[in-house]
Coordinates of N, CA, C and O and ligand atoms in Angstrom, one line a residue:
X24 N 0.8 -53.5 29.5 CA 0.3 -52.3 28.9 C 0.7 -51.1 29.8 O 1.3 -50.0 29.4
X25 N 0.3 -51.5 30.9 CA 0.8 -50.0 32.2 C 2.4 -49.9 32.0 O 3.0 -48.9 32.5
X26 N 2.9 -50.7 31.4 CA 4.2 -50.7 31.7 C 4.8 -49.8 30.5 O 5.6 -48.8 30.7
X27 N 4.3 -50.2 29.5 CA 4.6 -49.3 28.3 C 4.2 -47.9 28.2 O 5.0 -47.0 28.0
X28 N 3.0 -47.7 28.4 CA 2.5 -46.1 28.8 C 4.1 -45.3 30.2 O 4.8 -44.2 30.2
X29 N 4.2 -46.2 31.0 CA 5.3 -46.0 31.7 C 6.5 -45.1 31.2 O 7.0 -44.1 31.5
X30 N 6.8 -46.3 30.4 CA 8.3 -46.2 30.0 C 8.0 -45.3 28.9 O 9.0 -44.6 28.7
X31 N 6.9 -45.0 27.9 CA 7.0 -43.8 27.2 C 6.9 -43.0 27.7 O 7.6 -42.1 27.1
X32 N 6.2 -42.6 29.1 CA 6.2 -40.9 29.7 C 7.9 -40.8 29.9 O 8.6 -39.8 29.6
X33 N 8.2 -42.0 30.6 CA 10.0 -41.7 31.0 C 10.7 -41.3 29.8 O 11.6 -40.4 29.8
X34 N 10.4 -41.8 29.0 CA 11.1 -41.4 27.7 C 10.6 -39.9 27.6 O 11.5 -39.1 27.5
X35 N 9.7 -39.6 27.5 CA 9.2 -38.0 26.8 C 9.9 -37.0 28.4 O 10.3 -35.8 28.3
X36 N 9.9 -37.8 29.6 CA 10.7 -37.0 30.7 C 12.3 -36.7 30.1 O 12.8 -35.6 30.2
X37 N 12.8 -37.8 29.5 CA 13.9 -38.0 29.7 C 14.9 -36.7 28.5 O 16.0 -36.2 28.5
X38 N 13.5 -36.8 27.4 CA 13.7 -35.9 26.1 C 13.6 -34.7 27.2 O 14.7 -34.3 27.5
X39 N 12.8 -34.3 27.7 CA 13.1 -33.3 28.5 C 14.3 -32.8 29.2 O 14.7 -31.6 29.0
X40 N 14.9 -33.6 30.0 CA 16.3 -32.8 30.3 C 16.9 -33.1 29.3 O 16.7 -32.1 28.8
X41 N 17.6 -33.7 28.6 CA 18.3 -33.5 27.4 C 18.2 -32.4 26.6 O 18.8 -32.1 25.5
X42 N 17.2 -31.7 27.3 CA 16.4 -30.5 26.1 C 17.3 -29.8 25.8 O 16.9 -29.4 24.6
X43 N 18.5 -29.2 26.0 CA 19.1 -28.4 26.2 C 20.1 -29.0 25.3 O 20.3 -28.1 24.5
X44 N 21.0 -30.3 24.8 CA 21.7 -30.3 24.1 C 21.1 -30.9 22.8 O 21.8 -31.3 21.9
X45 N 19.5 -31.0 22.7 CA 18.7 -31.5 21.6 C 18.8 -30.0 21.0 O 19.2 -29.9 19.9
X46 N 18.4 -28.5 21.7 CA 18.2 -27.5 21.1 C 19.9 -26.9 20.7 O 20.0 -26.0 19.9
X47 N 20.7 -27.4 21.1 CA 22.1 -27.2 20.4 C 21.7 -27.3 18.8 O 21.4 -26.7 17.8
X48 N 21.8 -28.3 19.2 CA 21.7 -29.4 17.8 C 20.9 -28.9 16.6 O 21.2 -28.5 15.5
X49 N 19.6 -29.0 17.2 CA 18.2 -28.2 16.5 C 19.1 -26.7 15.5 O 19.3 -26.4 14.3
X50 N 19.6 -26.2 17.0 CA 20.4 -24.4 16.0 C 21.2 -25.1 15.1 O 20.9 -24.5 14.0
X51 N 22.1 -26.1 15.0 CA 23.2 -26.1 13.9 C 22.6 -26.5 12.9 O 22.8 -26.1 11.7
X52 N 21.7 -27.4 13.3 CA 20.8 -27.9 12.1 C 20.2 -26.9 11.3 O 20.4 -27.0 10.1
X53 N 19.4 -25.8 11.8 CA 18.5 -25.4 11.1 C 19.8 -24.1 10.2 O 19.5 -23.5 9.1
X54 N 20.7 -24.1 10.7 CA 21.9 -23.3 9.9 C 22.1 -24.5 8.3 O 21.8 -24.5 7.1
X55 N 22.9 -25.8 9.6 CA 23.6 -26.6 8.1 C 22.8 -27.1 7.0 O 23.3 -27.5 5.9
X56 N 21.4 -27.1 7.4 CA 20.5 -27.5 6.5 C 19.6 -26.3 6.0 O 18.3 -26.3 6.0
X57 N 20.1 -25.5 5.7 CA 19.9 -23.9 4.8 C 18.4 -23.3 5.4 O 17.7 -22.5 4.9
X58 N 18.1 -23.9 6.6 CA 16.2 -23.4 6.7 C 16.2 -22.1 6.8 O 15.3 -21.4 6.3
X59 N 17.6 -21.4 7.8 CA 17.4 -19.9 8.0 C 17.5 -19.6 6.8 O 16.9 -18.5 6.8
X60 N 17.8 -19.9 5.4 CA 17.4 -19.0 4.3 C 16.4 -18.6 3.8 O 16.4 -17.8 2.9
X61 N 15.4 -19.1 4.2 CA 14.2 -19.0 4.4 C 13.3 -18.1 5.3 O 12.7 -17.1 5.2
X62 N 13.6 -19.3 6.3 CA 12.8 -18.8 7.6 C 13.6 -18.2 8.4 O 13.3 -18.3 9.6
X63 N 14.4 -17.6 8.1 CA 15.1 -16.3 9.0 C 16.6 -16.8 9.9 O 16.6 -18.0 10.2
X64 N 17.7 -15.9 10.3 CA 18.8 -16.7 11.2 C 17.9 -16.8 12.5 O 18.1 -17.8 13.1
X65 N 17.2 -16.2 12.9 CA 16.2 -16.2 13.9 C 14.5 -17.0 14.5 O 13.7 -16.9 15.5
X66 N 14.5 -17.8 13.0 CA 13.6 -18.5 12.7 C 12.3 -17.6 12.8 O 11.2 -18.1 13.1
X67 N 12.4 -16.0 12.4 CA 10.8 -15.5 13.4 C 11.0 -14.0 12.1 O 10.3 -13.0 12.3
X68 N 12.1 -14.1 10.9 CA 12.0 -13.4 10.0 C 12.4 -13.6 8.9 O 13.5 -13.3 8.4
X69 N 11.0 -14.3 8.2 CA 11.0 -14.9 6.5 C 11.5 -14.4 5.9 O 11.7 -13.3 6.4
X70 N 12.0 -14.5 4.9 CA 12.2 -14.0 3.8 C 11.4 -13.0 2.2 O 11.7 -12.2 1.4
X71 N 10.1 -13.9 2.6 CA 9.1 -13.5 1.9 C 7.8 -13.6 2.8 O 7.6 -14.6 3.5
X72 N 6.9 -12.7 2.8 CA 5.8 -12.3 3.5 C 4.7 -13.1 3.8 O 3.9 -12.9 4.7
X73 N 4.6 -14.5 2.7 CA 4.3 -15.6 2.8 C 4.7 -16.9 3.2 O 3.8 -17.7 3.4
X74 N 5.9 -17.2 3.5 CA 6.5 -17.7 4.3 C 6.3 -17.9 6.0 O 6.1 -17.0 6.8
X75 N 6.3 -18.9 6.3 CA 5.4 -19.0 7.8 C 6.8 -18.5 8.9 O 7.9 -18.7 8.5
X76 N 6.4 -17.9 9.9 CA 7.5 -18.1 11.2 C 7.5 -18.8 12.0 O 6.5 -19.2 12.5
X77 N 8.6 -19.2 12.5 CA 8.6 -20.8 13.2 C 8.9 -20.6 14.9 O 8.5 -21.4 15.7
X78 N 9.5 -19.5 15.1 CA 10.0 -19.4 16.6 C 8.7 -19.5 17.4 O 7.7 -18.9 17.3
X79 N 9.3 -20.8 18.7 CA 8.1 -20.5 19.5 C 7.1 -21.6 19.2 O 6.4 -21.9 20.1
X80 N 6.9 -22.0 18.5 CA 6.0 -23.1 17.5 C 6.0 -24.4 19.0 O 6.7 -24.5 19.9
X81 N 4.8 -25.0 18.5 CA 4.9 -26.4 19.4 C 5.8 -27.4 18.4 O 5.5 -27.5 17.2
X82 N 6.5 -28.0 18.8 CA 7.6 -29.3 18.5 C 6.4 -30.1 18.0 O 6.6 -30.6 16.9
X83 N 5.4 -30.4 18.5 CA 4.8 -32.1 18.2 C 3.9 -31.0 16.5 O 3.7 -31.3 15.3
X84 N 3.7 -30.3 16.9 CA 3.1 -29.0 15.8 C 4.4 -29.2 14.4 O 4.2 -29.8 13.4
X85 N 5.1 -28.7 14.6 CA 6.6 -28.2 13.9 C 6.8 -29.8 13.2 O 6.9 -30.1 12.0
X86 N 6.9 -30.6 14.1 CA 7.3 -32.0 13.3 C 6.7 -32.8 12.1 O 7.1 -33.2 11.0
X87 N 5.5 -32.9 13.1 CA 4.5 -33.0 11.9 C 4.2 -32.5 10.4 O 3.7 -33.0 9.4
X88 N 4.7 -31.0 10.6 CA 4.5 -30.1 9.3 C 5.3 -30.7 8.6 O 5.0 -30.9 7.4
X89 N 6.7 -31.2 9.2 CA 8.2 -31.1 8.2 C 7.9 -32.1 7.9 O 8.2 -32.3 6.7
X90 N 7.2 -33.3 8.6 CA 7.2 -34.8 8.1 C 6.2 -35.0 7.0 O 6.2 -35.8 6.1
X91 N 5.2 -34.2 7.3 CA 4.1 -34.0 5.8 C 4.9 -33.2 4.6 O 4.7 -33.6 3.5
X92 N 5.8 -32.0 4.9 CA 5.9 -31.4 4.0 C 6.9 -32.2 3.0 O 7.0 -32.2 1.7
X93 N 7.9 -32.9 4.1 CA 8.9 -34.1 3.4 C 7.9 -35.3 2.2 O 8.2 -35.6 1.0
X94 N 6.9 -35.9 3.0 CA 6.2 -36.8 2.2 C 5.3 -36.4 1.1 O 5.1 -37.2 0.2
X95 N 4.9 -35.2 1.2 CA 4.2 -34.9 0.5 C 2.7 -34.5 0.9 O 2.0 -33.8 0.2
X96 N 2.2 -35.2 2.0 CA 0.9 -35.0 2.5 C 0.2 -33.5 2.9 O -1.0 -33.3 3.1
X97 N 1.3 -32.5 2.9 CA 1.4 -31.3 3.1 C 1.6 -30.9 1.6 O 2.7 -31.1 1.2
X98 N 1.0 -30.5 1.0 CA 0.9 -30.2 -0.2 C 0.2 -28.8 -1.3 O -0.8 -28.9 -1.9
X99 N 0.9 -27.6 -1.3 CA 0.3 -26.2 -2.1 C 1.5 -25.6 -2.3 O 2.6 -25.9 -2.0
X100 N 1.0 -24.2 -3.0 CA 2.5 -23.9 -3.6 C 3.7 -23.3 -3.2 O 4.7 -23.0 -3.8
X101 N 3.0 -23.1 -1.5 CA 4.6 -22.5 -0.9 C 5.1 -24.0 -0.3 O 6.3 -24.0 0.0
X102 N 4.4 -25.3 -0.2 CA 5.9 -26.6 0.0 C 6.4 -26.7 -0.8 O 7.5 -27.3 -0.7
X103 N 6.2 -26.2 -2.0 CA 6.7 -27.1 -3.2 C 8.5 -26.0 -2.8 O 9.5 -26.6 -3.0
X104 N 8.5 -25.1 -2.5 CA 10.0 -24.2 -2.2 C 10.9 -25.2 -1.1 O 12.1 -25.6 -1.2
X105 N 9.8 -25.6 -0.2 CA 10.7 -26.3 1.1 C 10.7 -28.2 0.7 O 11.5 -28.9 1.3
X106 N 10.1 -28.6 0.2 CA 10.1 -29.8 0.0 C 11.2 -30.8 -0.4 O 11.3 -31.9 0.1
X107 N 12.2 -30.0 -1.6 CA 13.3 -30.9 -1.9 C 14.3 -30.5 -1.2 O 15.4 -30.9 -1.6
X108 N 14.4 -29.7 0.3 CA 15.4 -29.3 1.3 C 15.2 -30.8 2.1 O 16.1 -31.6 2.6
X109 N 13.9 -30.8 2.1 CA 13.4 -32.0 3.3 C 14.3 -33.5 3.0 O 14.6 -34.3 4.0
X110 N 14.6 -33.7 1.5 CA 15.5 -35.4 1.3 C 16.1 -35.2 2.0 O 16.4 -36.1 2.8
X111 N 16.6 -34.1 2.3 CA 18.5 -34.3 3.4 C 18.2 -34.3 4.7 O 19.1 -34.4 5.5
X112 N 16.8 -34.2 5.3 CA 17.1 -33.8 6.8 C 16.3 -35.4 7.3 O 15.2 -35.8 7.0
X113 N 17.3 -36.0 8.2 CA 16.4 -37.1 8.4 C 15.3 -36.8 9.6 O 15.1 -35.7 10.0
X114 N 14.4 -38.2 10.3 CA 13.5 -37.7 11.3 C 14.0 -37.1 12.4 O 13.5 -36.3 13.1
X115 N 15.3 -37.8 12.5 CA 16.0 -37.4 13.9 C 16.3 -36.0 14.0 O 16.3 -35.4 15.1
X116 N 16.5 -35.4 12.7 CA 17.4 -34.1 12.9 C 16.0 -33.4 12.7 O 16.1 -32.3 13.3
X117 N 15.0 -33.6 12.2 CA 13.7 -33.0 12.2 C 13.0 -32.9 13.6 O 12.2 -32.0 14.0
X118 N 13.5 -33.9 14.5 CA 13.1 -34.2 15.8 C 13.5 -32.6 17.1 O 12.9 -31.9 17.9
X119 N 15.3 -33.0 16.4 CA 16.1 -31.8 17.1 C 15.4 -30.4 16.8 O 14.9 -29.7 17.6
X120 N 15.5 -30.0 15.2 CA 15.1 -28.9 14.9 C 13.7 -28.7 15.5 O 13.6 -27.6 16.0
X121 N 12.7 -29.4 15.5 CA 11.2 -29.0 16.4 C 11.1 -29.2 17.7 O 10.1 -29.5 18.4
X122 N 12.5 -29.1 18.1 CA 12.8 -29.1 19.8 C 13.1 -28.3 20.0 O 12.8 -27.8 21.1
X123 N 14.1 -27.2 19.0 CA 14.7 -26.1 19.4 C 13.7 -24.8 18.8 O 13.7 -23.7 19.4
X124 N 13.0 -25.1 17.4 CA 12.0 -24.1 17.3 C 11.4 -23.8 19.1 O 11.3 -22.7 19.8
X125 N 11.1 -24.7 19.4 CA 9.8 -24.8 20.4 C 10.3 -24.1 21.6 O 9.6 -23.5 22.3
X126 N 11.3 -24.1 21.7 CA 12.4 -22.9 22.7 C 12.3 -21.8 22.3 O 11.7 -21.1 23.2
X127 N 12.6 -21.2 21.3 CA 12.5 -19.9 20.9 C 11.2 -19.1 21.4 O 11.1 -17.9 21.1
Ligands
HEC210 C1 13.3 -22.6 0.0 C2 12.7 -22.1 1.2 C3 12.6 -22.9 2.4 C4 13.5 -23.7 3.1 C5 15.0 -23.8 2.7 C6 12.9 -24.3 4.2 N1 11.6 -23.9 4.3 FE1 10.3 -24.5 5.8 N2 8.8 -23.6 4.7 C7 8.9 -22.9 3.6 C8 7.6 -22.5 3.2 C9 7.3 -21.6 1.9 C10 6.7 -23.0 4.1 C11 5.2 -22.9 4.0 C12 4.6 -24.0 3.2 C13 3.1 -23.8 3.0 O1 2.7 -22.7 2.6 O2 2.4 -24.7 3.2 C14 7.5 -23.7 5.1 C15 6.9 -24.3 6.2 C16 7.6 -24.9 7.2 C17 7.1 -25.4 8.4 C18 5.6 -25.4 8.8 C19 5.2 -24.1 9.5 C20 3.8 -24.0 9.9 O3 3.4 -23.0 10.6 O4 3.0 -24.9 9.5 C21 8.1 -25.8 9.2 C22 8.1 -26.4 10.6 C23 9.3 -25.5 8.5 N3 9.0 -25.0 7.3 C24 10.6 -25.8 8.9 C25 11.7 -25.8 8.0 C26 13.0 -26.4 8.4 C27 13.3 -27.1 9.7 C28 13.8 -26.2 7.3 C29 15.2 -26.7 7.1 C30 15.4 -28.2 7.3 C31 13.1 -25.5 6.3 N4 11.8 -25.3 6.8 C32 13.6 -25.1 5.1 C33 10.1 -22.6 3.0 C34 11.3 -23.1 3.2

């Protein structure tokens, strides 16, 4: 058990220095998968006044939203705009993108 608690902190260290080519990634993403049409090329200027801003956000915060708003568990009438964006983005790239919000 000690061992596994172990090797998960190593892992969340490890996500840590990589931070930097996860938040590459996160930017191209949040381009090739149209989010800035939305939520701004800057992530921090919607489009519409209702629309949430994402820069700066906590990652473990940020993930969760996208993985409810994908499933459906997140559910009113501003997901229903971002929800059929969500088929195309898998966890991984949802992973990158709430790595690189969390930088901003
Ligand atoms: C068609 C417009 C649209 C697109 C495209 C879009 N979103 Fe959204 N997004 C929204 C709206 C609207 C909400 C707020 C939903 C609500 O009111 O519950 C939202 C909410 C979010 C949230 C939760 C914010 C919070 O504070 O709870 C995150 C994170 C997010 N979007 C990330 C993304 C990412 C990443 C992409 C690209 C893969 C994306 N969005 C694409 C419209 C969009």
């Amino acid at each position: 058990m000690k061992t596994l608690v172990l090797s998960a902190s190593a892992a969340v260290l490890s996500l840590g220095m990589i931070g930097s080519a996860a938040a590459a990634d996160g930017a191209a993403l949040f381009k090739s998968k149209t989010c800035f049409s939305c939520h701004g090329q800057d992530a921090n200027t919607p489009i519409m006044p209702m629309y949430p801003k994402l820069a700066g956000q906590s990652a473990d915060y940020a993930l969760n939203q996208m993985k409810d708003i994908k499933s459906g568990a997140r559910n009113n009438g501003q997901t229903a705009a971002m929800k059929g964006i969500m088929a195309m983005v898998s966890d991984d790239e949802m992973k990158a993108i709430a790595e690189w919000l969390s930088t901003l």
